[in-house]
PDB file of C-alpha atoms and ligand atoms in Angstrom:
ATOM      1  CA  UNK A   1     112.093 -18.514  -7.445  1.00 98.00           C
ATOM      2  CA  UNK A   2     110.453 -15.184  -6.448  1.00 98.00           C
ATOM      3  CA  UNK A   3     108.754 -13.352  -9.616  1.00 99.00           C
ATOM      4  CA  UNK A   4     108.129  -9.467  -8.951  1.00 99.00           C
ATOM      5  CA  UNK A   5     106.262  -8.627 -12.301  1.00 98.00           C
ATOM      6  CA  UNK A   6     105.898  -4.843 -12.956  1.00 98.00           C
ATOM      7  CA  UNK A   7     102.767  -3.605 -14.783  1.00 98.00           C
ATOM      8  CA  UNK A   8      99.994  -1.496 -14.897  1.00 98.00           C
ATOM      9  CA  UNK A   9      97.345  -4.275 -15.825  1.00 98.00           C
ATOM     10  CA  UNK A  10      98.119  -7.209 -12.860  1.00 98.00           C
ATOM     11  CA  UNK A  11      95.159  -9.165 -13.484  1.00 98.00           C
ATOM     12  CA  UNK A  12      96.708 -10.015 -17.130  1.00 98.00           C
ATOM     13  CA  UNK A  13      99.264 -12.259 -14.625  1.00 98.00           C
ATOM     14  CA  UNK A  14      96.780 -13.257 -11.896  1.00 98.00           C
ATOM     15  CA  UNK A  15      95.049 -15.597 -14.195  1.00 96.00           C
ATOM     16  CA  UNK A  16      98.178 -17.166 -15.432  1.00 98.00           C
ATOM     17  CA  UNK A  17      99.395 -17.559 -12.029  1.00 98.00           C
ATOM     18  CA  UNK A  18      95.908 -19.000 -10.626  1.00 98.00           C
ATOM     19  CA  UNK A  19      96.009 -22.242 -13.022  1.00 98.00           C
ATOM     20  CA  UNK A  20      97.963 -25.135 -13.657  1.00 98.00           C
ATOM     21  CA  UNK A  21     101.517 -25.775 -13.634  1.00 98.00           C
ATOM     22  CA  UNK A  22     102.251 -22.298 -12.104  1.00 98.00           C
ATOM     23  CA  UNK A  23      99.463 -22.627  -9.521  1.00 98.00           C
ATOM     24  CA  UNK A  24     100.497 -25.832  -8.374  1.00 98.00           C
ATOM     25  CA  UNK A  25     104.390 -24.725  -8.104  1.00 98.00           C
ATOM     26  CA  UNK A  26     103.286 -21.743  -6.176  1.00 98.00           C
ATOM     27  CA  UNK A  27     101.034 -23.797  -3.719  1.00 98.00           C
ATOM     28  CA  UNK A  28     104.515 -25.902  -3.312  1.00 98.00           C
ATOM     29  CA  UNK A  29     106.047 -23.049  -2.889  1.00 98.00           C
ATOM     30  CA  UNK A  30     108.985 -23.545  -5.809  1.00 98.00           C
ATOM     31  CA  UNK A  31     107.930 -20.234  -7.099  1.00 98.00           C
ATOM     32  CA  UNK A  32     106.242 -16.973  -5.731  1.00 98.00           C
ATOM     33  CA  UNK A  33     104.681 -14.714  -7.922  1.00 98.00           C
ATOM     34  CA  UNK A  34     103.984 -10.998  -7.204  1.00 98.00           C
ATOM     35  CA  UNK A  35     102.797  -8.089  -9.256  1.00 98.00           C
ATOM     36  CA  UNK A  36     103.685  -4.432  -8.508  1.00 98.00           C
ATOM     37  CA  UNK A  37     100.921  -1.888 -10.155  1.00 98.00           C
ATOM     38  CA  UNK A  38     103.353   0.774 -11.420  1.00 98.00           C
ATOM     39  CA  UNK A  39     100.344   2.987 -10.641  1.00 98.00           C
ATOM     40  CA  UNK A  40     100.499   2.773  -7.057  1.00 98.00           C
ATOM     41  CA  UNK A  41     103.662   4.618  -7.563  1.00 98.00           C
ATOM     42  CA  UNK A  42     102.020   7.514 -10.164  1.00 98.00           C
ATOM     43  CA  UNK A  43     101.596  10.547  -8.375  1.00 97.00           C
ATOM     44  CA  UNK A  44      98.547  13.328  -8.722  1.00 95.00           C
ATOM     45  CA  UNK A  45      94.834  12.529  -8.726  1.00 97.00           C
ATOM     46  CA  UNK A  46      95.192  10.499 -11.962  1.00 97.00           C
ATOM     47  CA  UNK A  47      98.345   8.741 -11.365  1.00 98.00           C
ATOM     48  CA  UNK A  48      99.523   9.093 -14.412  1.00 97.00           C
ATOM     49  CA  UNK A  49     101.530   6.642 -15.677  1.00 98.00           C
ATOM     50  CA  UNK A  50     102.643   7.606 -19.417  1.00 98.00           C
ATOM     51  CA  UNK A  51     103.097  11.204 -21.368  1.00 98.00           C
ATOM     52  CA  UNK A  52     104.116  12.571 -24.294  1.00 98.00           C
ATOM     53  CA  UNK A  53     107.610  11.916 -26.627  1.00 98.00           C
ATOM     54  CA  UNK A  54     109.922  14.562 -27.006  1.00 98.00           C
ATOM     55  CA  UNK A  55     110.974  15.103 -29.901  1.00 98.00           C
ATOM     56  CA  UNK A  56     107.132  14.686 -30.858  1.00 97.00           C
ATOM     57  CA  UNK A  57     105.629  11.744 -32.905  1.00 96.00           C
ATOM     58  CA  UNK A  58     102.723   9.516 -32.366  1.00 95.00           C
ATOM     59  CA  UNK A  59     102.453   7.522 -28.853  1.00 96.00           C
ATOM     60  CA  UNK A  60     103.122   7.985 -25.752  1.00 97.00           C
ATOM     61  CA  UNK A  61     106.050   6.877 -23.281  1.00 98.00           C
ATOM     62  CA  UNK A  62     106.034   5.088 -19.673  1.00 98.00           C
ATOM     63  CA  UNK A  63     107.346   7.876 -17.392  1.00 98.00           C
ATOM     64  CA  UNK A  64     110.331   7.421 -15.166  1.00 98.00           C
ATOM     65  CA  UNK A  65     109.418   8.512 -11.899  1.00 98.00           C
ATOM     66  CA  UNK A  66     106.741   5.679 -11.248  1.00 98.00           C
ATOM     67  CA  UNK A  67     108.916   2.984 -12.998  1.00 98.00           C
ATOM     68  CA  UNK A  68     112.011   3.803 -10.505  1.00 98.00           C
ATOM     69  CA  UNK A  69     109.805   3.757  -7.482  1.00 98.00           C
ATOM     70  CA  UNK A  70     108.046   0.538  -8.970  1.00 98.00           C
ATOM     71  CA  UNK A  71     111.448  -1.424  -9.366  1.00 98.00           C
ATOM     72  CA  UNK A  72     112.786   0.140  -5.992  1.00 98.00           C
ATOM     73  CA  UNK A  73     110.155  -1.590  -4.056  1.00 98.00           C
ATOM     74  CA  UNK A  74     110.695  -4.776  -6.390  1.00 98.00           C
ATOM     75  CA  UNK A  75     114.225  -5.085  -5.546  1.00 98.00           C
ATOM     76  CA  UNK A  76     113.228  -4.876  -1.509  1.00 98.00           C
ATOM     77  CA  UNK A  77     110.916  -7.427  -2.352  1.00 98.00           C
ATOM     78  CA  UNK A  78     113.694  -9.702  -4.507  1.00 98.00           C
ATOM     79  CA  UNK A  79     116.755  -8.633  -2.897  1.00 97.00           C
ATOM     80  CA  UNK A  80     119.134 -10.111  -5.496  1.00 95.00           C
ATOM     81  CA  UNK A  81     117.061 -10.783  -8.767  1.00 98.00           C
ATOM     82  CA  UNK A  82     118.279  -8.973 -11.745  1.00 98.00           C
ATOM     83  CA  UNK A  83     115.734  -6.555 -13.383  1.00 98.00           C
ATOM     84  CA  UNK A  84     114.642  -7.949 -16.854  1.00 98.00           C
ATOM     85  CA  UNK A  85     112.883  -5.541 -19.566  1.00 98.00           C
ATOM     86  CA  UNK A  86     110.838  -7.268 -22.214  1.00 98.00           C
ATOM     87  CA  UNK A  87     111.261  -5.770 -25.029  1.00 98.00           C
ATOM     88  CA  UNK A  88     111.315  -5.960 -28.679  1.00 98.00           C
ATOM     89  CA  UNK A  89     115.390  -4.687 -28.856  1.00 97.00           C
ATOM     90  CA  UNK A  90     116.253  -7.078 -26.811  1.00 98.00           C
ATOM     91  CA  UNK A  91     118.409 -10.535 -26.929  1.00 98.00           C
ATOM     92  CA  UNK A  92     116.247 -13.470 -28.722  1.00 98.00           C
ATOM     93  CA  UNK A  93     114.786 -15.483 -25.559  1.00 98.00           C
ATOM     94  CA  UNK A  94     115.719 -19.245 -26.173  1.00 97.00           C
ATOM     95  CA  UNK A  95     115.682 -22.068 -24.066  1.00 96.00           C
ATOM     96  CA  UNK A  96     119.550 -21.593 -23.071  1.00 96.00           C
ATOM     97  CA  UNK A  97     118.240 -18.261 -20.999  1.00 98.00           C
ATOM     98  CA  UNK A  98     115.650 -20.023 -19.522  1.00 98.00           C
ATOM     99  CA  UNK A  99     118.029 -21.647 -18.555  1.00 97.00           C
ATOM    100  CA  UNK A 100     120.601 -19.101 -17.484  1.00 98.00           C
ATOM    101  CA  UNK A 101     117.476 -17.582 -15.336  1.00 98.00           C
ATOM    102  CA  UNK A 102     116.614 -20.522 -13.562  1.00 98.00           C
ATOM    103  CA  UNK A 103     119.359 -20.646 -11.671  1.00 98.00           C
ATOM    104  CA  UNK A 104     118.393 -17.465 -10.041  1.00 98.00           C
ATOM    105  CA  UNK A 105     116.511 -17.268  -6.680  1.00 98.00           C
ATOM    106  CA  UNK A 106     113.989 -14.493  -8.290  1.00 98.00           C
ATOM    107  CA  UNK A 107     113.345 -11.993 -11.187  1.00 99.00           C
ATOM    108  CA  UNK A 108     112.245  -8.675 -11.485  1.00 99.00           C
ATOM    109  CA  UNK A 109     109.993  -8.561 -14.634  1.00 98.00           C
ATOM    110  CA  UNK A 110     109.580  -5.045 -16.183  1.00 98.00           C
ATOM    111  CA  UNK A 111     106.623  -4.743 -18.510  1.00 98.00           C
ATOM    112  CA  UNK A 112     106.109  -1.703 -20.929  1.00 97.00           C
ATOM    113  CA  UNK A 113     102.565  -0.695 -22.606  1.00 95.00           C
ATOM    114  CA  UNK A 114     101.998   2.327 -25.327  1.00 91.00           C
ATOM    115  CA  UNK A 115     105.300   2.872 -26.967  1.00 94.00           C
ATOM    116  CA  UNK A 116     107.626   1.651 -24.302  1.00 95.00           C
ATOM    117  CA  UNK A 117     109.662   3.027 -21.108  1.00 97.00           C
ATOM    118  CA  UNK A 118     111.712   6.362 -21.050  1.00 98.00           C
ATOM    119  CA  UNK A 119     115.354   5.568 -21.656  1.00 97.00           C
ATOM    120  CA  UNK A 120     116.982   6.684 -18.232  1.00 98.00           C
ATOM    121  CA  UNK A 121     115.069   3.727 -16.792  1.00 97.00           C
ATOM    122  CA  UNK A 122     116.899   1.152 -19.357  1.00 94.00           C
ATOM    123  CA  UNK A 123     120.188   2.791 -18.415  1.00 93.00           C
ATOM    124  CA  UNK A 124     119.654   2.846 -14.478  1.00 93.00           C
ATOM    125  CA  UNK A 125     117.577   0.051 -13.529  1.00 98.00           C
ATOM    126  CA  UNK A 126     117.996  -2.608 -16.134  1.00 98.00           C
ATOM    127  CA  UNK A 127     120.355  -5.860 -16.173  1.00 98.00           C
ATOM    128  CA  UNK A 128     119.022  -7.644 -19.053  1.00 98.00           C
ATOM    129  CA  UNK A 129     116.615  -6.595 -22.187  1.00 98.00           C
ATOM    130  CA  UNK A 130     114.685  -9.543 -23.611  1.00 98.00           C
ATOM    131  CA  UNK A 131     112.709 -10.157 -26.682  1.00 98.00           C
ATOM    132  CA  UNK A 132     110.084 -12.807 -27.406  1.00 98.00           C
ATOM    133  CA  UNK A 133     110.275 -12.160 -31.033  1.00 98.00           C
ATOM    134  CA  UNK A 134     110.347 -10.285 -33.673  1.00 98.00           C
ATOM    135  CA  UNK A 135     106.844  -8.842 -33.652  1.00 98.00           C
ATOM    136  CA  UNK A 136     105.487  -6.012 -31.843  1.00 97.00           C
ATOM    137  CA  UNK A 137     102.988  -6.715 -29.216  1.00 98.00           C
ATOM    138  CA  UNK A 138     100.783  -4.167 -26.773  1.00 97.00           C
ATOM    139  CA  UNK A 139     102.652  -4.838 -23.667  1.00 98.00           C
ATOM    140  CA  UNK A 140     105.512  -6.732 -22.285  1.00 98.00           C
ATOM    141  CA  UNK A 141     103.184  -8.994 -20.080  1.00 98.00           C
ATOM    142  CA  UNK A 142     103.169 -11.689 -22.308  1.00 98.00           C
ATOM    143  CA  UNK A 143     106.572 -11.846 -22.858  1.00 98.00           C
ATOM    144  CA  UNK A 144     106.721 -11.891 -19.293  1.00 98.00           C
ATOM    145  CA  UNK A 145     104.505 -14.596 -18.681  1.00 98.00           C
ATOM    146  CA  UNK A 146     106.017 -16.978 -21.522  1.00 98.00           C
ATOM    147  CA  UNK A 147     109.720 -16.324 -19.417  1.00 98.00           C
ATOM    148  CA  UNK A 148     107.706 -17.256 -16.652  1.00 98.00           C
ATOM    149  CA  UNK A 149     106.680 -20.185 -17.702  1.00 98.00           C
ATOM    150  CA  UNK A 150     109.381 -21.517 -19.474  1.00 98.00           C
ATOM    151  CA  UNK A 151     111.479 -20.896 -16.611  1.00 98.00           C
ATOM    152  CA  UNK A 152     109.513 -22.058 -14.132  1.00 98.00           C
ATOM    153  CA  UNK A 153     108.818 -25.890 -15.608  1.00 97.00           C
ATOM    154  CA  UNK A 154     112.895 -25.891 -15.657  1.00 97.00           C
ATOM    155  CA  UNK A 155     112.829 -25.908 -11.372  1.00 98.00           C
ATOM    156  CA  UNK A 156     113.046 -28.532  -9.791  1.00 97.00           C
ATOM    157  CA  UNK A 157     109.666 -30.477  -8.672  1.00 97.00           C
ATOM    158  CA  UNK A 158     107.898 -28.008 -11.146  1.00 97.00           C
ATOM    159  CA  UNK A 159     106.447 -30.573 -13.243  1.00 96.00           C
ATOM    160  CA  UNK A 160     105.925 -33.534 -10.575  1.00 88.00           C
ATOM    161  CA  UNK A 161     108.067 -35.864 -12.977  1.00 79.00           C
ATOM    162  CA  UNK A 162     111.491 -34.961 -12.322  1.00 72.00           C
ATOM    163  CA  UNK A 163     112.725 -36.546 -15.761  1.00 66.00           C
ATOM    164  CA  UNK A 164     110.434 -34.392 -18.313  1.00 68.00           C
ATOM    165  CA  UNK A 165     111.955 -30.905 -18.489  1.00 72.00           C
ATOM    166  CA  UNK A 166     115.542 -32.655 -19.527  1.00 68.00           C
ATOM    167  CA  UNK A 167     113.777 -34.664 -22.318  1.00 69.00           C
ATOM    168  CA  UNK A 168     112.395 -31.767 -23.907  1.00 75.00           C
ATOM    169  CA  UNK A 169     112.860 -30.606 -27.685  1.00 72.00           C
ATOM    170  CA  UNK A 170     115.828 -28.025 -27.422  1.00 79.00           C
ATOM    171  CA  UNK A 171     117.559 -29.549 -24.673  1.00 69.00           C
ATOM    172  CA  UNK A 172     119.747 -31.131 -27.447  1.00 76.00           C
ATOM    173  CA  UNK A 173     118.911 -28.778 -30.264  1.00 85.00           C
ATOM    174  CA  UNK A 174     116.698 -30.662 -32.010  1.00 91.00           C
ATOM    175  CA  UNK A 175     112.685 -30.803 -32.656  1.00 96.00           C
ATOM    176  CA  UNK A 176     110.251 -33.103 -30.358  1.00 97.00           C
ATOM    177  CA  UNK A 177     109.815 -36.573 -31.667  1.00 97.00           C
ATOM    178  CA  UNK A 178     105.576 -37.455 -32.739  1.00 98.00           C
ATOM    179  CA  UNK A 179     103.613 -38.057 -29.570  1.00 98.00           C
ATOM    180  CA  UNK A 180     100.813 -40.238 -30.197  1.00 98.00           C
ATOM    181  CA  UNK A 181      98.110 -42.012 -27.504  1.00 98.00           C
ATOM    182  CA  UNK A 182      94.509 -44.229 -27.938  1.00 98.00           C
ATOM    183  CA  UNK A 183      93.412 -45.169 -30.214  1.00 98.00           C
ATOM    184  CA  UNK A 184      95.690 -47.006 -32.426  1.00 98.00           C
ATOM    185  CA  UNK A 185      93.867 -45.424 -36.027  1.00 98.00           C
ATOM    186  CA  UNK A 186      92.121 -42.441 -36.259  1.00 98.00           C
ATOM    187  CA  UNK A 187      90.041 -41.452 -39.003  1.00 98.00           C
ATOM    188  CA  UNK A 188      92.352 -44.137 -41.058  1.00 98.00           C
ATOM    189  CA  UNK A 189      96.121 -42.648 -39.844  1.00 98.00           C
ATOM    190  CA  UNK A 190      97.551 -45.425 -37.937  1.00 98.00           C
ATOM    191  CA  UNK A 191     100.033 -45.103 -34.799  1.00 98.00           C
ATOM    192  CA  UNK A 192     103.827 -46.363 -36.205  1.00 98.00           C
ATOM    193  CA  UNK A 193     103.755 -49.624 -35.407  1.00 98.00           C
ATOM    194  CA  UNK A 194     107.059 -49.643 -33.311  1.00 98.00           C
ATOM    195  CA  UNK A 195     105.259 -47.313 -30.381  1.00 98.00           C
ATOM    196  CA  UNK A 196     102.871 -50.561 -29.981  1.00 98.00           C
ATOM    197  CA  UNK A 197     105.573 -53.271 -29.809  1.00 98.00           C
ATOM    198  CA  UNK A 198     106.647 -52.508 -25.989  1.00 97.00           C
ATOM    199  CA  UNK A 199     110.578 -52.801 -27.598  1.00 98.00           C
ATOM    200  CA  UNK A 200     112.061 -50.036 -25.583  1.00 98.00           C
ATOM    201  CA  UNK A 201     115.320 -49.934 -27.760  1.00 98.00           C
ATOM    202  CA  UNK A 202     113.381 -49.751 -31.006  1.00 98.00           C
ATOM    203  CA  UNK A 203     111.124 -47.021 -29.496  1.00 98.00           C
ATOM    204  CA  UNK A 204     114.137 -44.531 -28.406  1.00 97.00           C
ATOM    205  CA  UNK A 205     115.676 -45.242 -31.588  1.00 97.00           C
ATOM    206  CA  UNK A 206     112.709 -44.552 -33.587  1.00 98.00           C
ATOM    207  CA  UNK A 207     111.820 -41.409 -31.593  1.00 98.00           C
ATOM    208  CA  UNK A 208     115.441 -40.319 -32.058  1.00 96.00           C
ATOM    209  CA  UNK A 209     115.332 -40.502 -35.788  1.00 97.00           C
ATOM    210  CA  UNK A 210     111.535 -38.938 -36.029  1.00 98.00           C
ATOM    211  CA  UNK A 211     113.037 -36.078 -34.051  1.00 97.00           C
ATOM    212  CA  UNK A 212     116.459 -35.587 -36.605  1.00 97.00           C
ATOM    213  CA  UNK A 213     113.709 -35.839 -39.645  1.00 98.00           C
ATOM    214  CA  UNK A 214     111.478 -33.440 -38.302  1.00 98.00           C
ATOM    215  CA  UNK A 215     114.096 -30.906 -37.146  1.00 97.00           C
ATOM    216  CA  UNK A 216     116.015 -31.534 -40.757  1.00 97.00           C
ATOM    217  CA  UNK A 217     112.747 -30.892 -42.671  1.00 98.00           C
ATOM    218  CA  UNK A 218     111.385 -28.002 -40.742  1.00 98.00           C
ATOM    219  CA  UNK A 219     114.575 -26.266 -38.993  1.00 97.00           C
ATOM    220  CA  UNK A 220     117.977 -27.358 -40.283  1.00 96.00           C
ATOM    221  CA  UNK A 221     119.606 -24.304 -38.604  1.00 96.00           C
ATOM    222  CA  UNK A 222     119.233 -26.213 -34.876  1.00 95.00           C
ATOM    223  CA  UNK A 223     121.780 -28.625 -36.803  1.00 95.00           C
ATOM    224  CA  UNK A 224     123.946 -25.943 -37.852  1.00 94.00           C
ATOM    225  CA  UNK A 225     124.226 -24.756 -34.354  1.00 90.00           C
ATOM    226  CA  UNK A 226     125.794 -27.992 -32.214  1.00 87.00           C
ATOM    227  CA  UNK A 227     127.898 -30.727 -34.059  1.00 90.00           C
ATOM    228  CA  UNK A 228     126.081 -34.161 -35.230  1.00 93.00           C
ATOM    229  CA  UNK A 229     126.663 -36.992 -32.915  1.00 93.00           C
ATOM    230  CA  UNK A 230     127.670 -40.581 -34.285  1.00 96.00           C
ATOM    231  CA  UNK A 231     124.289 -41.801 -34.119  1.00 94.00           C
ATOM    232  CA  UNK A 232     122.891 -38.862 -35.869  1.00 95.00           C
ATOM    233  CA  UNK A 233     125.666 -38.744 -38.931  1.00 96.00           C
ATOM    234  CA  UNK A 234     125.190 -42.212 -39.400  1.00 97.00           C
ATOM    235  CA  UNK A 235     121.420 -42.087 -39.817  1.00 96.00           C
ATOM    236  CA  UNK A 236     121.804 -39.047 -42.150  1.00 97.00           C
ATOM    237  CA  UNK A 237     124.306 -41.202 -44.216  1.00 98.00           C
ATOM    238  CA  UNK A 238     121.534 -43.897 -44.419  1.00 97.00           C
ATOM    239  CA  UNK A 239     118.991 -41.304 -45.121  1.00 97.00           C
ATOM    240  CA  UNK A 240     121.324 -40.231 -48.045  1.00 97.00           C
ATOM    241  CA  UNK A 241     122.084 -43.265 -49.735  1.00 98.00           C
ATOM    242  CA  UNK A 242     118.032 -43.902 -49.295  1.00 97.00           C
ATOM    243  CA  UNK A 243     117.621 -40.489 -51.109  1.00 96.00           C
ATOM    244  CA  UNK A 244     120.311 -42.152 -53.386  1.00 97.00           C
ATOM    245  CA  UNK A 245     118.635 -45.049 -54.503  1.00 97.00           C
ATOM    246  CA  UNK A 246     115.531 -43.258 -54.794  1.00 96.00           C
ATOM    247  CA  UNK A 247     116.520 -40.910 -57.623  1.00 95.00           C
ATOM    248  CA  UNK A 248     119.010 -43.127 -59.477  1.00 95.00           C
ATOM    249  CA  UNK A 249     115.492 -45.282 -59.649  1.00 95.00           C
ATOM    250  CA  UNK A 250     113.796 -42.739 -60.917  1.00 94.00           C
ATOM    251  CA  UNK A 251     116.882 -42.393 -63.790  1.00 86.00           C
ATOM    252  CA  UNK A 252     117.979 -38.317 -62.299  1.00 65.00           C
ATOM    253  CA  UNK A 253     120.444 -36.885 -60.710  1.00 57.00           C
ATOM    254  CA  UNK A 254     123.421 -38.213 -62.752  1.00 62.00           C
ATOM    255  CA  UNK A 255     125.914 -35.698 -65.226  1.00 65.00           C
ATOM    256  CA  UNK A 256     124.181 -34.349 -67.889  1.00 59.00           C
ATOM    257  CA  UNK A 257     120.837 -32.537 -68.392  1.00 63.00           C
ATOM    258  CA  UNK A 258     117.910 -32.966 -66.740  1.00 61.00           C
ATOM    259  CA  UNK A 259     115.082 -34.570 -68.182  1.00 61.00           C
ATOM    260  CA  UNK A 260     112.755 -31.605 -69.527  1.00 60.00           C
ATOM    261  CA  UNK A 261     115.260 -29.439 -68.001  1.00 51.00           C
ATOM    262  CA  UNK A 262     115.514 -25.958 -69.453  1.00 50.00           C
TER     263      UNK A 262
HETATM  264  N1  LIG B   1     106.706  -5.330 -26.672  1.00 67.12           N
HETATM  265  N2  LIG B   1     109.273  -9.265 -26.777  1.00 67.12           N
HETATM  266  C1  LIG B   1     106.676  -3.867 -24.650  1.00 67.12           C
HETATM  267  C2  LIG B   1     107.041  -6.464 -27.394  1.00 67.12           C
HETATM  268  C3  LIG B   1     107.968  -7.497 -26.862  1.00 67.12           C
HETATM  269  C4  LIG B   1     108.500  -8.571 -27.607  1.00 67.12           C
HETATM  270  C5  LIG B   1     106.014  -4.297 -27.404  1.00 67.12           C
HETATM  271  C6  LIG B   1     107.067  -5.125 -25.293  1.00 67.12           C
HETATM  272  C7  LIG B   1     105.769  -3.030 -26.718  1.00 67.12           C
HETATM  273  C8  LIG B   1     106.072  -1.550 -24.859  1.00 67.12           C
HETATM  274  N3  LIG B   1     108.458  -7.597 -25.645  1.00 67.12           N
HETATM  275  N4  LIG B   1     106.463  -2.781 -25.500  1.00 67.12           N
HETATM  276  N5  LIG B   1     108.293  -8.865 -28.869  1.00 67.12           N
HETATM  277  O1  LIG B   1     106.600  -6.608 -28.504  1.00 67.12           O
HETATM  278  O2  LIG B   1     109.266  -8.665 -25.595  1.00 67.12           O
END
């Protein structure tokens, strides 16, 4: 996977590129980053890579000229990578895209600074706009780097163990089971007691209901999205008639009005 990233501040990436996961998968050559300074393509003695709105207003805008030239030497460089702008109009990244743009043999990364990139660029040059979020940031670097990366751990041999990117949260809409390690209690919070057993079964099926309970408590719109599974619906009904018991104990949730109700 070739990565032509597009910026006027390449050292932001060379540090991300120079460590870990991405520096290993470069030395193995599953990916190969590259930067493009969109100031090497600025002309005059200041190479000037922004200017003013028209219409007026505060801010300035990333000037065409050096952007075109920028992506024209990308694309010799990535012959048949789509050219992605990050930005904050753009579709929702998600782990689905990452996806999508793995299966690529490279990308052409476009990031913006100051108030973003003239127009005729988006219109010319640009196959897909993505967003990282729905915040504004300074630049589109990050966002470029966190596509990076998520894409990049999806390739194969990326993360040495060829198994780990296909267990991941998301892969089947839900949350990430707990992860625990040494030593069995810390600070008095003990490790569940079916990670220490060795029981293989138990353990997936533990895991599997930690990661429905987590993803129902903190983000019950991942269920909403896909269609429970047996296994799933049928630990939900348990859960239920648990949740059942528990107020009927506690003498609520029956007809009538509730005690101190009002
Ligand atoms: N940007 N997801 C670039 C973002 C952003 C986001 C702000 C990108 C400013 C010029 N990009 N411009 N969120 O906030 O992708």
């Amino acid at each position: 996977m070739k990565f032509v990233t597009l910026t006027i501040f390449p050292e932001l990436l060379q540090s991300f590129w120079d460590n870990g996961i991405m520096r290993r998968a470069t030395a193995e050559g599953i990916i190969a980053p590259q930067a493009i300074n969109i100031r090497d393509f600025a002309a005059g003695r200041h190479r000037t890579t922004d200017d003013r709105p028209y219409g007026g207003g505060c801010g300035m805008v990333m000037k065409p000229e050096p952007l075109a030239a920028a992506i024209r030497e990308a694309q010799k460089a990535a012959p048949n990578a789509p050219t992605i702008l990050l930005s904050p109009q753009g579709r929702r990244f998600d782990q689905q895209m990452a996806k999508t743009l793995s299966r690529y043999t490279g990308l052409i990364l476009v990031c913006g600074r100051y108030e973003g990139i003239d127009e005729r660029i988006g219109e010319r040059f640009v196959d897909f706009e993505i967003s990282v979020g729905d915040f504004v940031l300074t630049g589109g670097e990050l966002p470029a780097m966190v596509l990076m990366d998520a894409v990049t751990r999806l390739l194969p041999g990326a993360l040495g163990n060829e198994d780990s990117a296909g267990q991941d949260s998301f892969e089947d809409r839900r949350l990430d089971y707990g992860h625990y390690t040494r030593p069995p209690e810390f600070e008095g919070r003990k490790v569940p007691d079916v990670l220490l057993t060795g029981h293989h079964e138990d353990i997936a099926k533990w895991r599997r209901a930690d990661a429905l309970m987590r993803t129902l408590a903190r983000r019950p719109d991942l269920l909403r999205q896909t269609p429970l599974d047996e296994e799933d619906t049928a630990l939900l009904e348990e859960w239920r008639r648990e949740i059942e018991k528990l107020i009927r104990s506690q003498g609520g949730g029956g007809p009538g009005p509730s005690p101190g109700g009002g």
